[in-house]
Every structure is written in structure tokens, then in C-alpha cells.
Amino acid sequence: SLSDKLQNVFQKLRSRGGLTEQEVNDALREVRLVLLEADVNYKVVKDFVGRVKERAIGEDILKGLNPAQQVIKIVNEELVGLLGGEQAKLKVSDRPPTVMMVAGLHGAGKTTNVAKLALMYKKQGKRPLLVAGDVYRPAAIMQLRTLGEQIGVDVFDIGDKQDAVAVAGAAMHHARSNGNDFVLIDVAGRLHIDEEMMSELKRLRSSIDVTEVLLVVDAMTGQDAVNVAQQFNEALEIDGVIMTKMDGDARGGAALSIKAVTGKPIKLIGTSEKMDGLEPFYPDRMASRILG
Amino acid sequence: LTGRRPVDDELFDELEELLIQADLSIHTSTKLVDSLREAARRERLKESDEIKDRLKTLLVQILAEGDGHGIELPTERPAVYLFVGVNGVGKTTTIAKLAYRFKKSGMRVILSAADTFRAAAIDQLEIWANRVGVEIIKHQHGADPGAVVFDSIQAALARKADVVLVDTAGRLHNKTNLMEELKKVGRIVQKALGRDPDEVILVLDATTGQNAVTQAREFMNVVPLTGIALSKIDGTAKGGIVVTIKDELGLPIKLAGSGEQLDDLDDFRPQDFVEALFG
Ligand SMILES: Nc1nc2c(ncn2[C@@H]2O[C@H](COP(=O)(O)OP(=O)(O)OP(=O)(O)O)[C@@H](O)[C@H]2O)c(=O)[nH]1
Ligand SMILES: Nc1nc2c(ncn2[C@@H]2O[C@H](COP(=O)(O)OP(=O)(O)OP(=O)(O)O)[C@@H](O)[C@H]2O)c(=O)[nH]1
Ligand SMILES: [Mg+2]
Ligand SMILES: [Mg+2]
């Protein structure tokens, strides 16, 4: 663990006071390695370690009694602070319905997790409507229909011969006449470098009044997380992130990279394939997971 | 990293940074850069281009070394290929692409819809079967995947099919019960065929970071993996973790998926891959 590694670095210290520059750098090197192993982006790690160093030196802790514990404390505080400090809530429109849209790379978990969101709102006594906006992937509409049936939430679709913006427009009419207060839109997976598909997302966002855009990201995403998050954020101005497959054992450093680079909070995590596998994101738990 | 520059620590640091940002593990990245430093010292390499080329050579060597790189059908028929991996990586789509390749070369292909769990998984594979023009063996949603596989192999034997491509449900490798289920599917293939599956392909998403190594290790523990299909290389992620996997586990990378359509599948080419790392 990072704690053991830092204890190793500092253990020769116990018999004398104060740290050498070398020992500070050795400690920071361990922090850097832990974060890189956890898939935190290289540049984000560099900035982060720089901040830790500033605080470590600034707080003069390195002359203190247990420098390892004090460095860990700083690392943890910085990490939790960067990850969002406290829980970030989903937006609610002051002019119903609240419209939420998921977006993200192929296979990230959009369809599965937008259905989980629908169940969450249903359990809160709301009247959610799922919208099958993926008109490309084979059986995508069928997939959302099946999940909708499982959880007892209506799924709106007009087939896969119409484009996504037409689907969304028709869905809004349906929602208004049907009294749905939450409209949750599933869309196709796409690459952030696919101009045509990114423009579809922009058109979706502008054609209907979307309250919340959630970027769906796989917890096992590596260094590329920053590129993806940056591009989706620039195109759409995302409101938050759902990090999926957190029931795996990926450390999830992408969460730190994404927050650091976009400033947008992780709001929810996917913790199973089942429809009840959606939980709030807790920065302190994520910090521990990233540090291993 | 372009143009001529001195062979110094800054160059080596930047090369290490490039590797790490490509998702090679720290261990692999450091090891490779250390060999470069050693080579530079020993051979008195003075040109930064020489260093870069040496690194490319080292990477290609790791990736190209050993056997098992192609997708070649065995002499026994039907050949049975199992596709495994965590959720959402591209197993079903990769199978569709490989079915298309085999069908074009005149083979009789059967798709085995052994993902009986995920919503509309069977529907998805069936649409692909229809588009490619190949047969599909499926049971109802919720059926035992082993029974589907057994049935598929029996059908392939009866119809003298050339190859059976088995789609399995995505599963996280830390879920013991799901890994046990996969082990059982592997055993059923053995019993039905009288030998191991001819290929057991781990599909890895190119956007995956260090967790891909754990995925490879854990899947290797339950089924006899023969290689990797690296999907979604048409994105911006480099997929460099396959270098670490090849180096540490010896698993060859056989295929690369570069899009969502049937013809977006190629044999993995180490040279092209390494060029793209530096691209
Ligand atoms: N274990 C686990 N699996 C998940 C989670 N979220 C989604 N999945 C699985 O991940 C796979 C992909 O999920 P989808 O919902 O189809 O992903 P998608 O983003 O809609 O995919 P595309 O529409 O093709 O872009 C499926 O097998 C899901 O069951 C999660 O939190 N945990
Ligand atoms: N851009 C791109 N997308 C791909 C590639 N391979 C698969 N996909 C997409 O990735 C998504 C998931 O593909 P699937 O084939 O359903 O993945 P899977 O592993 O079978 O997923 P589960 O069965 O849910 O575990 C789909 O949207 C595919 O179109 C690829 O090489 N490039
Ligand atoms: Mg989907
Ligand atoms: Mg599948």
C-alpha cells in the first residue's frame, strides 16, 4: 500500500530530525507510481504531485514526527478535494419535465445505466420515460425495451429509421401529453473524434431543453480518459459523469483525470449489471480506491 | 520527440512518458527505456532518431515474438472459437466481423448465442447473423449457456460447418461465479469436441488501462486463452497495455477492430501498431 511504501521511504528518519530533498522526492515518486498504476493521467499526476510537494514543504511536516502519515494525509485530502469534496446532486428542471441525456464511448454502459436512473426515479415516486435514441446499434431499441419492461418504465421509440433528433422531439411531445416528469434519453455510443456523431449530440442538446447531460465512462479507462472527457465536455458542456463497472477491480484513476481536466463532478457510479446497481459517488471512497 | 535532439535524460524521460501515456505499464515502460539507455551507452548512439528507432524495434520484437499470431483454422472441423471478456468490450461485434471474413472465404459458419443473460444479446447477434448470411444457434433468454454451446457444436457436426463462433456474456473477472460459469462452458466444448476450443479469444477494449493485465491473467486462469482481439483502435487510445500483456503473459495479439462495421477487422500488425504509438 502507499502507506507501506512511504513508511519504507521514511523509516531511516526515525533516529534523526528533518528530511533531505532526496527523501522528499523519493516519497513523491512513490505517490506518482501509485497514481499512474491506478490509471490517473500522466499530466494530471504531475500537477497533483506538484501540489502535494508544495503542501508538504509549506506545512513543514517533513520535520514532524511521522512524515509518512502526514504525507498520506495530504495526499488523501488533496485527492478528496480534487474529486469533488462532497457529493454532487443531479439537476432538476424548474420547468418539468427534467430531461437527462447520457453520452459516451461505445460499450461504456449508457443503455444499462440510463435504465437504472429510470428505476431510481420511479422508486422516488416520479413518472420517468425512457427514450430509445440509439437508432444505429443492432437491437439497441430492443435492449432498452427489455430493460424498461423489467423495471416497469415506459420506453418511447419510433424505430430505427428516423434520426435521433426526430426521436427526441417526438418523445418530448409524448412526455408532455403523458405527464412524464423525467425524460431519460439513451443515445448511441460514439467516438469523441467522430465529427458527424458529435454534431448529432450537439443537435440533440439544442433541439430539446436538456437539463442534465451525463458522460458515461468505464472505470477501467486508461490514459485516454482526458481526451474523451475534454472533447465531450467541449462539444456538450456536460453536467456530470457516471462511472460504470465499479464492481470490477479497476482502480478508477480516470475519475481523477476527468474531474481535474473538465471540472465536472462524478455524480453516480454503476456497481452491477442489475437495475439496482446505481449508487452516489463518494469522493472519499474513490480516493481510497485510487490509492489502492 | 521530432527532429534531431541530444541523447540525454530529457529524451529518455519523454520516451518513457510516451509509453506510459500509451497505457504501457510503468514496469514495461521503465524496463524498455532502461534498455535504451544501456544500448545508447554501449553502442555510443548519438542520434535521437537512432534511439527512437531502437525503441520501435524493441516494441515490435515483443509483439511479434513467438507463435500463434494468425487466425488459422485447424484441420479438424468444425473449428470452435470462444470469445470472452469483460462487459462492453466488443465481443459480439468482433464475432460478426470474423463471421463475415470466414463467409467471404467460402466457409460455412455457425454463430452460437451463448450470452443468454444480457437484455437483447441474442437479438443483437441474430441481426448480425442475418446481415452476414450465416446460421445462428440460440435458446431462450435465461437458458444455460453451456447447453447453447453444446447444441451449437452438435449442429455444426451434423451440418458439416467449418467454424462455430461462440458469443459469451460480458463478465467482470472478479466475479467468481461468472468465471466458474465460463470455466464450465470451456469444459463443455472440450467434451463435445474431444479437444480444447481451437481459439479462445480475449477481447480487450483499446481504451482500457492497467486493469487489462488483470483481465488477461484472470481469464487465463479459467479458460485456455490463445490470443487477444484488441477492439476500438479507431479511437484515440493507443492500447499499449497489450505490449505489457504480451511481454509478461506471452499472449499473442491476433486481431484488431477498427470500427463498428463488418469489414472493420484486421490481423494485428506489430509494425503498424508501433507506428501508431508514435503517431
Ligand atoms: N458489471 C457491470 N456491468 C455493467 C455496468 N454498467 C453496464 N454494464 C454492462 O456493460 C455492458 C455494456 O453496457 P451497455 O449499456 O450496452 O453500454 P452502452 O454504452 O449502451 O453501449 P453502446 O450503446 O454500444 O455504446 C453490458 O454488458 C452491461 O450489462 C456496471 O455498472 N457494472
Ligand atoms: N468504434 C468501434 N466500436 C466498436 C468496435 N468494436 C465494437 N464496437 C462497439 O462497441 C459497442 C459494444 O460492442 P458489443 O459487441 O456489444 O460488445 P460486447 O463485448 O459483446 O458487450 P457485452 O456483451 O454487453 O459484454 C457497440 O456499440 C459496438 O458497435 C470497434 O472496433 N470500434
Ligand atoms: Mg447502448
Ligand atoms: Mg455481447
Short mmCIF file of C-alpha atoms in Angstrom, two decimals, chain B residues 63 68-73 81 94 97-98 101-102 199 201 228-231 233 252-258 262-274:
data_model
loop_
_atom_site.label_atom_id
_atom_site.label_comp_id
_atom_site.label_asym_id
_atom_site.label_seq_id
_atom_site.Cartn_x
_atom_site.Cartn_y
_atom_site.Cartn_z
CA LEU B 63 4.77 -8.07 -30.03
CA GLY B 68 0.09 -18.23 -32.60
CA HIS B 69 -0.29 -14.89 -34.28
CA GLY B 70 -2.75 -15.60 -37.01
CA ILE B 71 -6.28 -16.84 -37.16
CA GLU B 72 -5.87 -20.14 -38.93
CA LEU B 73 -8.48 -22.83 -38.98
CA TYR B 81 -13.72 -20.30 -31.33
CA THR B 94 -15.94 -8.89 -33.28
CA LYS B 97 -16.75 -9.31 -38.28
CA LEU B 98 -14.91 -12.63 -38.15
CA ARG B 101 -14.38 -12.76 -43.10
CA PHE B 102 -14.89 -16.53 -42.98
CA GLU B 199 -9.17 -20.43 -30.26
CA ILE B 201 -10.02 -15.04 -27.81
CA ILE B 228 -6.29 -11.24 -27.89
CA ALA B 229 -8.56 -9.21 -30.12
CA LEU B 230 -7.92 -5.52 -29.50
CA SER B 231 -11.08 -3.55 -30.27
CA ILE B 233 -8.37 1.10 -32.07
CA PRO B 252 -0.33 -13.06 -28.81
CA ILE B 253 -2.45 -10.26 -30.19
CA LYS B 254 -4.29 -11.75 -33.16
CA LEU B 255 -6.88 -9.23 -34.28
CA ALA B 256 -7.58 -5.52 -34.24
CA GLY B 257 -11.04 -3.99 -34.51
CA SER B 258 -11.16 -0.53 -36.04
CA LEU B 262 -18.29 -5.89 -40.72
CA ASP B 263 -15.10 -5.07 -42.61
CA ASP B 264 -13.51 -3.24 -39.66
CA LEU B 265 -11.37 -6.18 -38.59
CA ASP B 266 -7.74 -6.82 -39.47
CA ASP B 267 -4.99 -9.16 -38.43
CA PHE B 268 -2.91 -7.44 -35.78
CA ARG B 269 0.24 -6.00 -37.32
CA PRO B 270 3.01 -5.15 -34.82
CA GLN B 271 4.74 -2.65 -37.14
CA ASP B 272 1.57 -0.67 -37.79
CA PHE B 273 0.66 -0.76 -34.12
CA VAL B 274 4.06 0.55 -33.05
#
